CSV table of N, CA and C in Angstrom, one decimal:
chain,number,residue,atom,x,y,z
U,1,UNK,N,0.7,-1.0,-0.1
U,1,UNK,CA,0.3,0.0,-0.1
U,1,UNK,C,1.1,1.0,0.4
U,2,UNK,N,-0.3,2.1,0.2
U,2,UNK,CA,0.8,3.6,0.0
U,2,UNK,C,1.4,4.8,1.4
U,3,UNK,N,1.1,3.1,2.9
U,3,UNK,CA,1.0,3.5,3.7
U,3,UNK,C,2.4,3.5,4.8
U,4,UNK,N,3.1,4.4,5.2
U,4,UNK,CA,4.5,3.7,5.4
U,4,UNK,C,4.3,2.3,6.7
U,5,UNK,N,5.3,2.1,6.1
U,5,UNK,CA,4.9,1.2,7.6
U,5,UNK,C,6.7,0.4,8.2
U,6,UNK,N,5.9,0.4,9.5
U,6,UNK,CA,7.6,0.2,10.0
U,6,UNK,C,7.4,-1.4,11.7
U,7,UNK,N,7.8,-2.2,11.3
U,7,UNK,CA,7.8,-3.3,12.0
U,7,UNK,C,9.3,-3.6,12.4
U,8,UNK,N,9.1,-4.5,13.1
U,8,UNK,CA,11.2,-5.6,13.4
U,8,UNK,C,9.9,-7.6,12.6
U,9,UNK,N,10.8,-7.5,12.3
U,9,UNK,CA,10.8,-8.7,12.2
U,9,UNK,C,12.1,-10.3,12.1
U,10,UNK,N,12.0,-10.9,13.5
U,10,UNK,CA,12.2,-11.5,13.8
U,10,UNK,C,12.1,-13.2,13.7
U,11,UNK,N,13.0,-13.9,13.0
U,11,UNK,CA,12.9,-15.3,13.4
U,11,UNK,C,13.8,-16.7,13.9
U,12,UNK,N,13.1,-17.4,14.0
U,12,UNK,CA,13.5,-17.8,15.3
U,12,UNK,C,13.4,-19.4,15.1
U,13,UNK,N,14.0,-20.6,15.2
U,13,UNK,CA,13.5,-21.9,14.3
U,13,UNK,C,12.9,-22.6,14.9
U,14,UNK,N,11.6,-23.4,15.0
U,14,UNK,CA,10.9,-24.9,15.6
U,14,UNK,C,12.8,-25.6,15.8
U,15,UNK,N,11.6,-25.6,17.4
U,15,UNK,CA,12.1,-27.1,17.6
U,15,UNK,C,12.1,-28.4,16.9
U,16,UNK,N,10.0,-28.4,16.4
U,16,UNK,CA,9.9,-29.3,15.6
U,16,UNK,C,9.8,-29.2,13.7
U,17,UNK,N,10.1,-29.7,13.8
U,17,UNK,CA,10.2,-29.9,12.6
U,17,UNK,C,8.8,-30.3,11.8
U,18,UNK,N,8.4,-29.9,9.9
U,18,UNK,CA,6.6,-30.3,9.9
U,18,UNK,C,5.9,-31.0,10.6
U,19,UNK,N,5.5,-29.2,11.2
U,19,UNK,CA,4.2,-29.2,11.6
U,19,UNK,C,3.2,-28.5,10.6
U,20,UNK,N,2.0,-28.9,11.0
U,20,UNK,CA,1.1,-27.6,11.0
U,20,UNK,C,1.6,-26.8,10.9
U,21,UNK,N,0.8,-25.7,10.3
U,21,UNK,CA,2.0,-24.2,9.9
U,21,UNK,C,0.4,-23.5,11.4
U,22,UNK,N,1.2,-22.2,12.1
U,22,UNK,CA,-0.4,-21.7,12.5
U,22,UNK,C,-0.6,-20.6,12.6
U,23,UNK,N,-1.1,-19.5,12.9
U,23,UNK,CA,-1.5,-17.8,13.6
U,23,UNK,C,-2.5,-17.8,14.5
U,24,UNK,N,-1.5,-16.9,15.3
U,24,UNK,CA,-2.2,-16.4,15.8
U,24,UNK,C,-2.1,-14.5,16.0
U,25,UNK,N,-3.1,-13.8,16.8
U,25,UNK,CA,-3.3,-12.3,16.7
U,25,UNK,C,-3.8,-12.8,18.2
U,26,UNK,N,-2.8,-11.2,18.5
U,26,UNK,CA,-2.8,-10.7,19.7
U,26,UNK,C,-2.4,-9.5,20.6
U,27,UNK,N,-3.5,-8.5,20.8
U,27,UNK,CA,-3.4,-7.1,21.2
U,27,UNK,C,-2.8,-6.8,22.2
U,28,UNK,N,-1.8,-6.5,22.2
U,28,UNK,CA,-0.5,-5.3,23.9
U,28,UNK,C,-0.7,-4.6,23.7
U,29,UNK,N,-1.8,-3.9,24.2
U,29,UNK,CA,-2.1,-1.8,24.0
U,29,UNK,C,-1.0,-1.5,25.3
U,30,UNK,N,-0.1,-0.6,25.3
U,30,UNK,CA,1.3,-0.3,25.6
U,30,UNK,C,0.3,0.9,26.9
U,31,UNK,N,-1.3,1.1,26.7
U,31,UNK,CA,-1.4,1.8,28.3
U,31,UNK,C,-1.1,0.7,29.2
U,32,UNK,N,-1.6,-0.6,28.7
U,32,UNK,CA,-1.6,-1.7,29.8
U,32,UNK,C,-0.7,-2.2,30.5
U,33,UNK,N,0.5,-1.9,29.4
U,33,UNK,CA,1.8,-3.0,30.1
U,33,UNK,C,3.0,-1.3,30.8
U,34,UNK,N,2.3,-0.4,31.2
U,34,UNK,CA,2.9,0.5,31.9
U,34,UNK,C,3.7,0.2,33.3
U,35,UNK,N,5.3,-0.5,32.9
U,35,UNK,CA,6.2,0.2,33.9
U,35,UNK,C,6.1,-2.4,34.4
U,36,UNK,N,5.8,-2.8,33.2
U,36,UNK,CA,5.5,-3.6,34.0
U,36,UNK,C,6.0,-4.7,31.8
U,37,UNK,N,7.2,-6.3,32.8
U,37,UNK,CA,7.3,-7.0,31.7
U,37,UNK,C,5.5,-7.7,31.4
U,38,UNK,N,5.1,-7.7,29.3
U,38,UNK,CA,4.5,-8.7,29.5
U,38,UNK,C,5.1,-9.8,28.6
U,39,UNK,N,4.7,-10.1,28.7
U,39,UNK,CA,5.4,-11.6,27.8
U,39,UNK,C,3.9,-11.8,26.8
U,40,UNK,N,4.2,-11.8,25.5
U,40,UNK,CA,3.9,-11.7,24.0
U,40,UNK,C,3.4,-12.8,23.4
U,41,UNK,N,5.3,-14.3,23.4
U,41,UNK,CA,5.0,-14.9,22.8
U,41,UNK,C,5.7,-16.0,23.5
U,42,UNK,N,4.7,-17.1,24.2
U,42,UNK,CA,5.9,-17.9,24.4
U,42,UNK,C,6.4,-19.6,24.8
U,43,UNK,N,6.3,-20.4,24.5
U,43,UNK,CA,6.8,-21.7,25.1
U,43,UNK,C,5.0,-22.5,25.0
U,44,UNK,N,5.1,-22.2,26.6
U,44,UNK,CA,3.4,-22.4,27.0
U,44,UNK,C,2.3,-21.9,26.2
U,45,UNK,N,1.2,-22.7,26.2
U,45,UNK,CA,0.0,-22.3,25.2
U,45,UNK,C,-0.8,-21.9,26.3
U,46,UNK,N,-1.3,-20.9,25.9
U,46,UNK,CA,-2.1,-19.8,26.9
U,46,UNK,C,-2.7,-17.6,26.2
U,47,UNK,N,-4.2,-17.9,26.5
U,47,UNK,CA,-4.7,-16.9,26.1
U,47,UNK,C,-4.9,-15.6,26.5
U,48,UNK,N,-3.6,-15.6,26.8
U,48,UNK,CA,-2.5,-14.2,27.1
U,48,UNK,C,-1.3,-14.1,26.2
U,49,UNK,N,-1.3,-14.9,26.0
U,49,UNK,CA,-0.7,-14.6,24.7
U,49,UNK,C,-0.2,-16.1,23.6
U,50,UNK,N,0.6,-16.0,22.2
U,50,UNK,CA,0.8,-16.0,21.2
U,50,UNK,C,1.5,-17.5,21.6
U,51,UNK,N,1.3,-18.6,21.6
U,51,UNK,CA,2.1,-20.2,21.5
U,51,UNK,C,2.9,-20.0,20.3
U,52,UNK,N,4.8,-20.2,20.7
U,52,UNK,CA,5.9,-21.2,19.4
U,52,UNK,C,6.2,-22.5,19.7
U,53,UNK,N,6.4,-22.8,18.5
U,53,UNK,CA,6.9,-24.1,19.2
U,53,UNK,C,8.2,-23.6,18.8
U,54,UNK,N,9.1,-23.8,20.0
U,54,UNK,CA,10.4,-23.9,20.4
U,54,UNK,C,10.2,-22.3,21.4
U,55,UNK,N,11.7,-23.3,22.2
U,55,UNK,CA,11.5,-22.9,24.2
U,55,UNK,C,12.5,-22.1,24.2
U,56,UNK,N,11.3,-21.4,23.1
U,56,UNK,CA,11.8,-19.4,23.3
U,56,UNK,C,10.9,-18.8,24.3
U,57,UNK,N,11.1,-17.6,24.4
U,57,UNK,CA,10.3,-16.4,25.1
U,57,UNK,C,10.2,-14.6,25.0
U,58,UNK,N,9.1,-14.1,23.8
U,58,UNK,CA,9.3,-12.7,23.9
U,58,UNK,C,8.4,-11.9,24.5
U,59,UNK,N,8.9,-11.3,25.8
U,59,UNK,CA,8.3,-10.2,26.5
U,59,UNK,C,8.3,-8.8,25.8
U,60,UNK,N,7.1,-7.5,26.2
U,60,UNK,CA,7.3,-6.9,26.1
U,60,UNK,C,7.1,-5.5,27.4
U,61,UNK,N,8.1,-4.9,26.9
U,61,UNK,CA,8.4,-3.8,28.9
U,61,UNK,C,7.6,-1.9,28.3
U,62,UNK,N,7.1,-1.6,28.6
U,62,UNK,CA,7.4,0.0,29.2
U,62,UNK,C,7.2,0.9,30.4
U,63,UNK,N,8.1,1.4,30.4
U,63,UNK,CA,8.7,1.8,31.8
U,63,UNK,C,9.2,3.4,31.3
U,64,UNK,N,8.6,3.9,32.9
U,64,UNK,CA,9.1,5.3,32.9
U,64,UNK,C,10.6,5.5,33.3
U,65,UNK,N,11.1,6.9,32.6
U,65,UNK,CA,12.6,7.7,33.9
U,65,UNK,C,13.0,6.7,34.6
U,66,UNK,N,13.7,6.5,34.9
U,66,UNK,CA,14.6,6.5,36.7
U,66,UNK,C,14.4,4.8,37.2
U,67,UNK,N,13.6,4.0,35.7
U,67,UNK,CA,13.0,2.4,36.7
U,67,UNK,C,14.3,1.5,36.9
U,68,UNK,N,14.3,1.2,37.6
U,68,UNK,CA,14.8,-0.8,37.2
U,68,UNK,C,14.7,-1.3,37.3
U,69,UNK,N,14.8,-3.1,35.8
U,69,UNK,CA,14.2,-4.3,35.9
U,69,UNK,C,15.2,-4.7,36.1
U,70,UNK,N,15.5,-6.1,37.0
U,70,UNK,CA,16.1,-6.6,37.1
U,70,UNK,C,15.9,-8.0,36.2
U,71,UNK,N,15.8,-8.6,35.0
U,71,UNK,CA,15.3,-9.7,34.2
U,71,UNK,C,16.1,-11.3,34.5
U,72,UNK,N,15.6,-12.4,35.3
U,72,UNK,CA,15.7,-13.2,34.8
U,72,UNK,C,15.3,-14.1,34.3
U,73,UNK,N,16.3,-15.3,34.0
U,73,UNK,CA,16.0,-15.9,32.8
U,73,UNK,C,16.5,-17.3,32.8
U,74,UNK,N,16.4,-18.3,32.6
U,74,UNK,CA,17.4,-19.8,32.4
U,74,UNK,C,18.9,-19.7,31.5
U,75,UNK,N,19.3,-19.6,32.1
U,75,UNK,CA,20.9,-19.9,30.7
U,75,UNK,C,21.3,-21.3,30.1
U,76,UNK,N,20.7,-21.5,30.6
U,76,UNK,CA,20.6,-22.9,30.1
U,76,UNK,C,20.5,-23.5,29.3
U,77,UNK,N,22.1,-23.4,28.0
U,77,UNK,CA,21.9,-23.2,26.7
U,77,UNK,C,20.4,-21.1,26.0
U,78,UNK,N,20.6,-20.4,26.3
U,78,UNK,CA,19.9,-19.6,26.3
U,78,UNK,C,20.7,-18.6,26.7
U,79,UNK,N,19.7,-17.3,25.7
U,79,UNK,CA,20.6,-15.7,24.7
U,79,UNK,C,19.9,-15.7,24.9
U,80,UNK,N,20.0,-14.0,25.4
U,80,UNK,CA,19.0,-13.0,25.8
U,80,UNK,C,18.9,-12.3,24.4
U,81,UNK,N,18.3,-11.4,23.9
U,81,UNK,CA,18.9,-10.5,23.4
U,81,UNK,C,17.5,-9.0,23.5
U,82,UNK,N,18.2,-7.8,24.3
U,82,UNK,CA,17.1,-7.3,23.9
U,82,UNK,C,17.7,-5.8,23.2
U,83,UNK,N,15.8,-5.5,22.8
U,83,UNK,CA,15.9,-5.1,21.4
U,83,UNK,C,14.6,-3.1,21.4
U,84,UNK,N,15.5,-2.5,21.9
U,84,UNK,CA,14.9,-1.1,22.6
U,84,UNK,C,14.0,-0.7,21.3
U,85,UNK,N,12.2,-0.3,21.5
U,85,UNK,CA,11.9,0.0,20.2
U,85,UNK,C,12.0,1.6,19.9
U,86,UNK,N,11.7,2.4,21.6
U,86,UNK,CA,11.9,3.7,21.3
U,86,UNK,C,12.7,4.3,23.4
U,87,UNK,N,12.9,4.6,23.2
U,87,UNK,CA,13.5,5.4,24.5
U,87,UNK,C,14.3,5.8,24.8
U,88,UNK,N,15.0,5.2,25.7
U,88,UNK,CA,16.7,5.6,26.2
U,88,UNK,C,17.4,4.3,27.6
U,89,UNK,N,17.3,2.9,26.9
U,89,UNK,CA,18.1,2.0,28.0
U,89,UNK,C,19.4,2.4,28.5
U,90,UNK,N,19.9,1.5,29.4
U,90,UNK,CA,21.6,1.4,29.5
U,90,UNK,C,21.1,-0.1,29.8
U,91,UNK,N,22.1,-0.7,29.8
U,91,UNK,CA,22.6,-2.3,30.2
U,91,UNK,C,23.5,-2.2,30.6
U,92,UNK,N,24.7,-2.7,31.9
U,92,UNK,CA,25.8,-2.6,32.3
U,92,UNK,C,27.1,-1.2,31.7
U,93,UNK,N,27.1,-1.7,31.0
U,93,UNK,CA,28.1,0.4,30.8
U,93,UNK,C,27.1,0.2,28.9
U,94,UNK,N,26.6,0.3,29.0
U,94,UNK,CA,25.7,-0.6,27.5
U,94,UNK,C,25.0,0.5,27.4
U,95,UNK,N,25.2,1.6,26.5
U,95,UNK,CA,23.5,2.9,26.2
U,95,UNK,C,22.7,1.9,25.0
U,96,UNK,N,21.9,2.2,25.3
U,96,UNK,CA,21.0,2.1,24.0
U,96,UNK,C,20.1,2.2,23.5
U,97,UNK,N,19.4,3.3,21.8
U,97,UNK,CA,18.9,4.4,21.9
U,97,UNK,C,18.0,3.2,21.0
U,98,UNK,N,17.0,4.8,20.7
U,98,UNK,CA,16.7,3.9,19.8
U,98,UNK,C,16.7,3.3,18.7
U,99,UNK,N,15.9,1.9,18.5
U,99,UNK,CA,16.3,0.7,17.8
U,99,UNK,C,18.0,-0.1,18.0
U,100,UNK,N,17.7,0.0,18.9
U,100,UNK,CA,19.8,0.0,19.1
U,100,UNK,C,19.4,-1.8,19.6
U,101,UNK,N,20.0,-2.1,19.4
U,101,UNK,CA,20.0,-4.1,20.5
U,101,UNK,C,20.9,-4.2,20.4
U,102,UNK,N,20.7,-6.2,21.2
U,102,UNK,CA,22.5,-6.3,22.5
U,102,UNK,C,22.4,-8.1,22.9
U,103,UNK,N,22.8,-8.8,22.3
U,103,UNK,CA,22.7,-10.2,22.3
U,103,UNK,C,23.3,-10.4,24.2
U,104,UNK,N,23.1,-11.1,24.8
U,104,UNK,CA,24.0,-11.5,25.6
U,104,UNK,C,23.7,-12.6,26.2
U,105,UNK,N,25.1,-13.9,26.5
U,105,UNK,CA,25.2,-15.2,26.7
U,105,UNK,C,26.2,-15.0,27.5
U,106,UNK,N,26.3,-16.8,28.4
U,106,UNK,CA,26.3,-16.6,29.9
U,106,UNK,C,26.3,-15.6,31.3
U,107,UNK,N,25.0,-15.5,30.8
U,107,UNK,CA,24.5,-14.6,32.2
U,107,UNK,C,22.7,-16.0,32.2
U,108,UNK,N,22.6,-14.9,33.8
U,108,UNK,CA,21.4,-15.7,33.6
U,108,UNK,C,19.8,-14.3,34.7
U,109,UNK,N,20.5,-14.2,34.6
U,109,UNK,CA,20.0,-12.6,34.8
U,109,UNK,C,20.3,-10.8,33.5
U,110,UNK,N,20.2,-9.6,33.7
U,110,UNK,CA,20.6,-8.7,33.5
U,110,UNK,C,19.7,-7.8,34.4
U,111,UNK,N,20.0,-6.1,34.6
U,111,UNK,CA,19.9,-5.3,35.1
U,111,UNK,C,19.6,-4.1,33.9
U,112,UNK,N,18.9,-3.2,33.8
U,112,UNK,CA,18.0,-2.2,32.4
U,112,UNK,C,17.5,-1.5,33.6
U,113,UNK,N,18.9,0.1,32.8
U,113,UNK,CA,18.0,1.0,33.5
U,113,UNK,C,17.3,1.9,33.1
U,114,UNK,N,16.2,2.2,33.4
U,114,UNK,CA,15.5,3.4,32.1
U,114,UNK,C,16.4,4.8,32.4
U,115,UNK,N,16.3,5.1,30.9
U,115,UNK,CA,17.0,6.4,31.4
U,115,UNK,C,16.3,7.3,31.1
U,116,UNK,N,15.3,7.2,30.2
U,116,UNK,CA,14.1,7.9,29.2
U,116,UNK,C,13.1,7.7,29.1
U,117,UNK,N,11.9,7.5,29.1
U,117,UNK,CA,10.5,6.6,29.6
U,117,UNK,C,11.5,5.5,28.2
U,118,UNK,N,10.9,3.7,28.2
U,118,UNK,CA,11.5,4.2,27.1
U,118,UNK,C,10.2,2.4,27.0
U,119,UNK,N,9.9,1.9,25.4
U,119,UNK,CA,9.6,0.9,25.3
U,119,UNK,C,10.8,-0.3,24.3
U,120,UNK,N,11.2,-1.1,25.0
U,120,UNK,CA,11.7,-2.6,24.6
U,120,UNK,C,11.1,-4.3,24.2
U,121,UNK,N,12.0,-5.1,23.6
U,121,UNK,CA,11.1,-6.0,23.0
U,121,UNK,C,12.1,-6.7,23.9
U,122,UNK,N,12.2,-8.2,24.6
U,122,UNK,CA,13.5,-9.3,25.2
U,122,UNK,C,13.2,-10.7,24.4
U,123,UNK,N,14.1,-11.5,24.1
U,123,UNK,CA,14.0,-12.5,23.4
U,123,UNK,C,14.5,-13.5,23.8
U,124,UNK,N,14.0,-14.5,24.9
U,124,UNK,CA,14.8,-15.6,25.1
U,124,UNK,C,14.6,-16.6,24.5
U,125,UNK,N,16.1,-17.4,23.4
U,125,UNK,CA,15.8,-18.4,23.2
U,125,UNK,C,17.5,-19.3,22.4
U,126,UNK,N,17.2,-20.1,22.4
U,126,UNK,CA,17.6,-21.1,22.3
U,126,UNK,C,19.3,-21.1,21.5
U,127,UNK,N,20.1,-21.3,21.9
U,127,UNK,CA,21.4,-21.1,21.0
U,127,UNK,C,22.5,-22.9,20.8
U,128,UNK,N,23.0,-22.6,19.8
U,128,UNK,CA,23.6,-24.0,19.6
U,128,UNK,C,22.7,-25.2,19.6
U,129,UNK,N,21.9,-25.0,18.5
U,129,UNK,CA,20.8,-26.0,18.9
U,129,UNK,C,21.4,-26.9,17.8
U,130,UNK,N,20.8,-28.7,17.5
U,130,UNK,CA,21.7,-28.7,16.2
U,130,UNK,C,20.0,-29.7,16.2
């Protein structure tokens, strides 16, 4: 169409091949997520998020300036990606600006400092799968 599109395309390999494809759609309004993390995709089926055929989890956060988010996850064969949709955050000594991303390995938690009102996506996904 003639309208400008702005989206993030993410590819995650399924853990099981040759299964029937499926499609889900959910809404996660920004105003209902203020100062919280919301699971939007998970390997666990449920009505509050979308289901994925992989041991992955995607969470969406929207926080006011000054907040600190301590995010823990199982680091067993997993890595973490943080993608900043809007705003400014700090992870350790790394400053992320709008549309920046960072990958984190060999850890089981991360501390995110919100330097200005921010919206970000956290992706937990397996690594080194065969």
